[in-house]
mmCIF file of C-alpha atoms in Angstrom:
data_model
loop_
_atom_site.group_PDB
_atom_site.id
_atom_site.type_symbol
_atom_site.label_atom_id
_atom_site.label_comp_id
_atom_site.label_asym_id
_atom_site.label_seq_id
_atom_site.Cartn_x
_atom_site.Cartn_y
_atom_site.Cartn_z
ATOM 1 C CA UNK A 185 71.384 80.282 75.701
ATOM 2 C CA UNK A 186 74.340 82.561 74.974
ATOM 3 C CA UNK A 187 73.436 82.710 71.079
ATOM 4 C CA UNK A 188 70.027 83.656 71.740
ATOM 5 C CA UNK A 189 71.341 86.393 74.133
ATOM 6 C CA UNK A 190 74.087 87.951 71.320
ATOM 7 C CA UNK A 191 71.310 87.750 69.282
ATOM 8 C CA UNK A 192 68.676 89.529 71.142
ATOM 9 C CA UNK A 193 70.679 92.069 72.562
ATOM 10 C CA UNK A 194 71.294 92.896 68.592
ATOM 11 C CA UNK A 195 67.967 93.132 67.500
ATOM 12 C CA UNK A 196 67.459 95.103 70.393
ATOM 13 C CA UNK A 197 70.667 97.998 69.710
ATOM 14 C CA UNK A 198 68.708 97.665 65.475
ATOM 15 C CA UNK A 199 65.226 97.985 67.104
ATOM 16 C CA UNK A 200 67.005 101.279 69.444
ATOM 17 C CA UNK A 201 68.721 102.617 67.089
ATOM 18 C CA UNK A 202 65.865 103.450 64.595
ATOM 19 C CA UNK A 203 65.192 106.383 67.064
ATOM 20 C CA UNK A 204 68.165 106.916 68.786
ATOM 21 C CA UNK A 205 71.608 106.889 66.912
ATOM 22 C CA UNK A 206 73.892 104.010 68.781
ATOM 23 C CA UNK A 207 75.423 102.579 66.146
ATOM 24 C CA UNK A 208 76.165 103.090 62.384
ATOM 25 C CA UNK A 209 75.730 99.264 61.856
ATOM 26 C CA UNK A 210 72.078 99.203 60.304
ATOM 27 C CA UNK A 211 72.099 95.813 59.166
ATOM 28 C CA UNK A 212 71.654 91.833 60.739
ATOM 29 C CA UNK A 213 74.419 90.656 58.646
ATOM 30 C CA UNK A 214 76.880 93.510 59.154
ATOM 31 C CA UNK A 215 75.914 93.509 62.985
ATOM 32 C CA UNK A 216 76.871 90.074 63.849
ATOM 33 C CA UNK A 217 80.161 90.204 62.336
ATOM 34 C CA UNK A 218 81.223 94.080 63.049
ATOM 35 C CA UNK A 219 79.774 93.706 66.369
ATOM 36 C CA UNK A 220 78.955 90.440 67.704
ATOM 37 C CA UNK A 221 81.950 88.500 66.287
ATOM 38 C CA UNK A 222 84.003 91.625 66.631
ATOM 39 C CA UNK A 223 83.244 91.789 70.380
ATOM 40 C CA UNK A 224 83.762 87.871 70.735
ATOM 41 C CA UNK A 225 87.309 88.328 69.373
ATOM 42 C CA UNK A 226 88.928 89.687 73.001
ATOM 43 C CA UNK A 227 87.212 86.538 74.974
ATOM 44 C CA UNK A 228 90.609 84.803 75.103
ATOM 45 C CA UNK A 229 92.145 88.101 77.051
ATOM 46 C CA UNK A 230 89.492 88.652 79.081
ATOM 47 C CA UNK A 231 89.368 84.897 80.513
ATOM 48 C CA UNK A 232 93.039 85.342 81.361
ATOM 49 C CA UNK A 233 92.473 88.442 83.484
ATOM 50 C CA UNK A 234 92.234 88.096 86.839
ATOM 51 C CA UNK A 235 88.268 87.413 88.603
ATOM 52 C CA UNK A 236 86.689 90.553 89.518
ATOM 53 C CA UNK A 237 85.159 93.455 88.578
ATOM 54 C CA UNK A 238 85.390 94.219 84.419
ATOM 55 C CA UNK A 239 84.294 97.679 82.589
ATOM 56 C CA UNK A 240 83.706 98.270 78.823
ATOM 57 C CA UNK A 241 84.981 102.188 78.582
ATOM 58 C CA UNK A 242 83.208 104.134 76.058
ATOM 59 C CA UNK A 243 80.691 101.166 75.508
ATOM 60 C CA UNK A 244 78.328 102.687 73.058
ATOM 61 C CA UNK A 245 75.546 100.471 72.212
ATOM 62 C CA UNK A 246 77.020 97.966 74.515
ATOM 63 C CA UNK A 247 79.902 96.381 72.464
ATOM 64 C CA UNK A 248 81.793 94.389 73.485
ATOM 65 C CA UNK A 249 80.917 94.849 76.931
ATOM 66 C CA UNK A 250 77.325 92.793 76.816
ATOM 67 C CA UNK A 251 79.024 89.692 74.388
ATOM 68 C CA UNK A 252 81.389 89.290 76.936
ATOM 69 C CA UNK A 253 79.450 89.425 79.989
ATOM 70 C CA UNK A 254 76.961 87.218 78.467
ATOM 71 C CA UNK A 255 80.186 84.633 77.791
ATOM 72 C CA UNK A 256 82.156 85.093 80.971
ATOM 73 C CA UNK A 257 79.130 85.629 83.388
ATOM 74 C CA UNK A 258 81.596 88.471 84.851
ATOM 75 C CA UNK A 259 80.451 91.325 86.933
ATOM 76 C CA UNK A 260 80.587 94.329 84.163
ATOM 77 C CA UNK A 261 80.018 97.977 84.380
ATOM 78 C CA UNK A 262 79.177 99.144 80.951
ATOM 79 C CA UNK A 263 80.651 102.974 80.785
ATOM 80 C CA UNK A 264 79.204 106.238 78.632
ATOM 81 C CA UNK A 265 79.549 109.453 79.068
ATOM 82 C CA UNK A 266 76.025 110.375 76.761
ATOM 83 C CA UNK A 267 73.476 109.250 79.418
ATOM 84 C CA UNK A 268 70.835 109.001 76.404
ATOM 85 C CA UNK A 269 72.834 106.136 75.361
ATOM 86 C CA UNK A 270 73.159 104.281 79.237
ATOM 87 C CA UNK A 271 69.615 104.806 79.824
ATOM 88 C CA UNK A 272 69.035 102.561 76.431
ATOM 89 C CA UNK A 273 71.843 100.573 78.032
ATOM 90 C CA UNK A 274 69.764 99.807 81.478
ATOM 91 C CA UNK A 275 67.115 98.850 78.982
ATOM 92 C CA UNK A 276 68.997 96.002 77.706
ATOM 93 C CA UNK A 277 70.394 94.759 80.389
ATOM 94 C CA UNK A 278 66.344 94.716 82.031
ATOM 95 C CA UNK A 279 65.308 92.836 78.745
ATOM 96 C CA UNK A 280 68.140 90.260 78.619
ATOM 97 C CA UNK A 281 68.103 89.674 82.555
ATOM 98 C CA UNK A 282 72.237 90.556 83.059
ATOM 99 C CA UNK A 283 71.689 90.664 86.759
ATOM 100 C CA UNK A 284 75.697 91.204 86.954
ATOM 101 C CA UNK A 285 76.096 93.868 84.642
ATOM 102 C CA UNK A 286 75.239 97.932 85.510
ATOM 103 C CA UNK A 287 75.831 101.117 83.562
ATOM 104 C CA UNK A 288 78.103 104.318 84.711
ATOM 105 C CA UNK A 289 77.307 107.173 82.931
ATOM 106 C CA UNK A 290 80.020 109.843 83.438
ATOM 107 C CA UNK A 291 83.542 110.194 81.804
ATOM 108 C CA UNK A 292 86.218 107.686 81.985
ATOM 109 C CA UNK A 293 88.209 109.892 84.169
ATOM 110 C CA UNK A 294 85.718 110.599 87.179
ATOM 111 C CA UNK A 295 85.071 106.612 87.223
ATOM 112 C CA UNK A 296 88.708 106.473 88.174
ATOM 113 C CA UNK A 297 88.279 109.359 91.146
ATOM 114 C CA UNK A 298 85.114 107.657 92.444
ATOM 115 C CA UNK A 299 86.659 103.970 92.554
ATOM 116 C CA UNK A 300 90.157 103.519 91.890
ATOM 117 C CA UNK A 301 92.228 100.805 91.310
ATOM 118 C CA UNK A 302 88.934 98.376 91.718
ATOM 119 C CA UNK A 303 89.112 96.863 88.136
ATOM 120 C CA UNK A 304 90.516 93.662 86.685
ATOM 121 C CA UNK A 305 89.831 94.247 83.377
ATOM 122 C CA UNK A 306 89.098 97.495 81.283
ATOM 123 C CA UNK A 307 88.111 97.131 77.397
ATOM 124 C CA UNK A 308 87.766 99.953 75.063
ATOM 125 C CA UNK A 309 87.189 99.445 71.050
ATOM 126 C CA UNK A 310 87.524 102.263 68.625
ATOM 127 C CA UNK A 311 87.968 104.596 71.380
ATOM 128 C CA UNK A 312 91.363 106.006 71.248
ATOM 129 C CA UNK A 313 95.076 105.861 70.510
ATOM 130 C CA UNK A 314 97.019 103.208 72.540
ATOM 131 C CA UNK A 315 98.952 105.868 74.918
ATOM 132 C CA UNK A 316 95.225 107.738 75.477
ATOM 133 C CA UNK A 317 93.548 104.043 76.638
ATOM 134 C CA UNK A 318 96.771 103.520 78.473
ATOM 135 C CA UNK A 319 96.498 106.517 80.740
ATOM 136 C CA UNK A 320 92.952 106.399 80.967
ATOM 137 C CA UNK A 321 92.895 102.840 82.372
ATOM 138 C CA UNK A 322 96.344 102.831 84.074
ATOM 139 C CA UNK A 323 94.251 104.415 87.574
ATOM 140 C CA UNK A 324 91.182 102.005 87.201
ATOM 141 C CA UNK A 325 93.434 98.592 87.256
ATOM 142 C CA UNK A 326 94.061 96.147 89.917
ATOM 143 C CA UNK A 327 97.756 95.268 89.870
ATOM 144 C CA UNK A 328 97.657 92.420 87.234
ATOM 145 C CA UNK A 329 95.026 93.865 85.383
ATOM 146 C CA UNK A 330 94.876 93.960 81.904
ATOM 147 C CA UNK A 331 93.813 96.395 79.625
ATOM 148 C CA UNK A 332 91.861 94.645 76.089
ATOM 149 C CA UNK A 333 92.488 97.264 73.279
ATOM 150 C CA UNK A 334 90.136 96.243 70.663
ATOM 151 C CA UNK A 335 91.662 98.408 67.402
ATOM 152 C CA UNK A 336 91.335 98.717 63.366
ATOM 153 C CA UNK A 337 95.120 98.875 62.500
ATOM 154 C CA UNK A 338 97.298 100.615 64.117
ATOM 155 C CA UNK A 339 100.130 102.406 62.542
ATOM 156 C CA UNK A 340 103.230 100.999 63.634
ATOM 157 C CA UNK A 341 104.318 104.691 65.318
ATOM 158 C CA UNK A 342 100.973 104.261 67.582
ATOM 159 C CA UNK A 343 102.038 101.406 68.945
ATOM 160 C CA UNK A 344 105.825 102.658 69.218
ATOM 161 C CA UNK A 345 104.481 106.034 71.263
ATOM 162 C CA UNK A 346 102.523 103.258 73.673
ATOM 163 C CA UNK A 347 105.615 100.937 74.352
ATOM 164 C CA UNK A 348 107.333 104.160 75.297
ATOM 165 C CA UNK A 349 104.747 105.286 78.010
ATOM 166 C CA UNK A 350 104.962 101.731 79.969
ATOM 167 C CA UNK A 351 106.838 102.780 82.439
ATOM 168 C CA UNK A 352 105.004 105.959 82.636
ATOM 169 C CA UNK A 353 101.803 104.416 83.323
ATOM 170 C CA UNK A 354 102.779 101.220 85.034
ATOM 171 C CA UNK A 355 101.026 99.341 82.012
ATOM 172 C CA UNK A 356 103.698 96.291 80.345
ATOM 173 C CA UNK A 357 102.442 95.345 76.794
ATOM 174 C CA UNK A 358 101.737 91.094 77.140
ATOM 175 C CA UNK A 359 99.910 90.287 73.717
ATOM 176 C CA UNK A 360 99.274 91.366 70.222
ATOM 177 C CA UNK A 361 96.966 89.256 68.209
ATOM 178 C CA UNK A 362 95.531 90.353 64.429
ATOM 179 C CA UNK A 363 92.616 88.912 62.895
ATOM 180 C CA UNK A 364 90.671 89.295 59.767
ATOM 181 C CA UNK A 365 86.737 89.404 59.931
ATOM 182 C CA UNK A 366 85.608 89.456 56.350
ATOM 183 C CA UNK A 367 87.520 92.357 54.706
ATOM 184 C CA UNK A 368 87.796 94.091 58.024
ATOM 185 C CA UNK A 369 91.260 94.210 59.804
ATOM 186 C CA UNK A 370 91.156 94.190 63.650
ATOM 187 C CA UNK A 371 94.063 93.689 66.432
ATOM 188 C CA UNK A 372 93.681 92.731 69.945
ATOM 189 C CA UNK A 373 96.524 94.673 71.618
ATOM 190 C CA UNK A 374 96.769 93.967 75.599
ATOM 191 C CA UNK A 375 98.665 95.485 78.551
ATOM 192 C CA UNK A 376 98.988 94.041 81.951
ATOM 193 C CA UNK A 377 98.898 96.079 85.309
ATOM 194 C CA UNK A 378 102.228 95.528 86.758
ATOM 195 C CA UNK A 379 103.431 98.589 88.959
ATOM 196 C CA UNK A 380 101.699 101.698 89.861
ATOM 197 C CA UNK A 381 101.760 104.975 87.547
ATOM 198 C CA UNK A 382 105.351 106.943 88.053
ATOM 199 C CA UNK A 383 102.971 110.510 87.506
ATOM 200 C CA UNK A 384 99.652 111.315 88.990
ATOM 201 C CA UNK A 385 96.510 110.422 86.912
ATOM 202 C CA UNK A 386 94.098 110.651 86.062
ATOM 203 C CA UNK A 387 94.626 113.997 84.648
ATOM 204 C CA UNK A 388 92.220 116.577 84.490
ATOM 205 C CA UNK A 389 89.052 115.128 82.735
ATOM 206 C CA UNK A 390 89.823 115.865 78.882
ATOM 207 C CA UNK A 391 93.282 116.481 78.729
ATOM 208 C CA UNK A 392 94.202 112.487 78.120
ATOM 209 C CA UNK A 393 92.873 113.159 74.603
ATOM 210 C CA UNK A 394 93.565 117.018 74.115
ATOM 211 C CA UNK A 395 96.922 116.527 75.037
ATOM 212 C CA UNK A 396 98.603 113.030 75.175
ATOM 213 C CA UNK A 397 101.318 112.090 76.795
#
């Protein structure tokens, strides 16, 4: 049942995205394994988060957000800022009968205003640098939380300029896995919740990526 779910849900974000552009991934093939497989990859640090509520920041088309909610059977909040894009969203999530999982279509930052510190598990892939997903998630996690950085790979001063904001953001760095998916590098880098942020966040809403910490 969960194959035929990952499956559908890509033939639906291919079937979408002939009208509306979701994705740059145009092909089956490419699509399972830069999307499917690539989503699958964070299952491990999801499972060890705590129970409760999970969002996919900056979900996109829905990756890895749906994959993972189809696997865990987690309640998920799948979050966009274009509402084009979470209308499509509400769409699949109708067609594929996710009963647990709902969109929010606003930026990362008012999510944290309207209900913080009510998440056990943020994800975000190909979002942002380390430090930017760090501050933007530090306000939405539960103590123990964990924060699932899904990236290409990073340059070693990225990850440097993260370890030196832990303390910052009340984020401690608790795994690092790399993987190779075909030719295509990707890292699973993930931070647990463990004290509350030393400055006030969130910031204003843009300044996380027009000015990092």
């Amino acid at each position: 049942m969960h194959d035929e779910l990952l499956q559908r849900h890509l033939e639906l974000v291919l079937e979408a995205n002939k009208k509306t552009n979701i994705t740059r991934i145009s092909s089956w093939d490419e699509g399972m394994v830069l999307h499917v497989q690539d989503s699958l990859l964070g299952l491990e640090e999801l499972s060890e988060a705590p129970d409760g509520w999970y969002a996919d920041i900056g979900t996109g088309a829905g990756y890895p957000g749906i994959p993972l909610a189809i696997e865990t059977g987690r309640k998920t909040l799948l979050v966009d800022s274009v509402g084009k894009k979470t209308a499509i969203l509400d769409s699949f999530i109708g067609e594929l009968g996710l009963d647990q999982v709902s969109t929010y279509t606003g930026r990362i930052e008012d999510l944290a205003r309207e209900h913080p510190y009510e998440f056990t598990a943020i994800t975000a892939r190909a979002l942002a640098q380390l430090s930017v997903l760090m501050e933007l998630a530090a306000p939405l996690l539960q103590l123990g939380g964990r924060l699932i950085c899904y990236k290409a790979n990073p340059k070693p001063s990225e990850l440097d300029h993260a370890l030196s904001l832990q303390d910052t953001v009340g984020l401690k760095l608790v795994s690092d896995r790399s993987f190779v998916l075909d030719d295509y590098q990707r890292r699973i880098v993930t931070f647990e919740k463990v004290k509350r942020e030393s400055i006030q966040l969130p910031r204003k809403t843009g300044l996380a990526q027009k000015r990092p910490l």
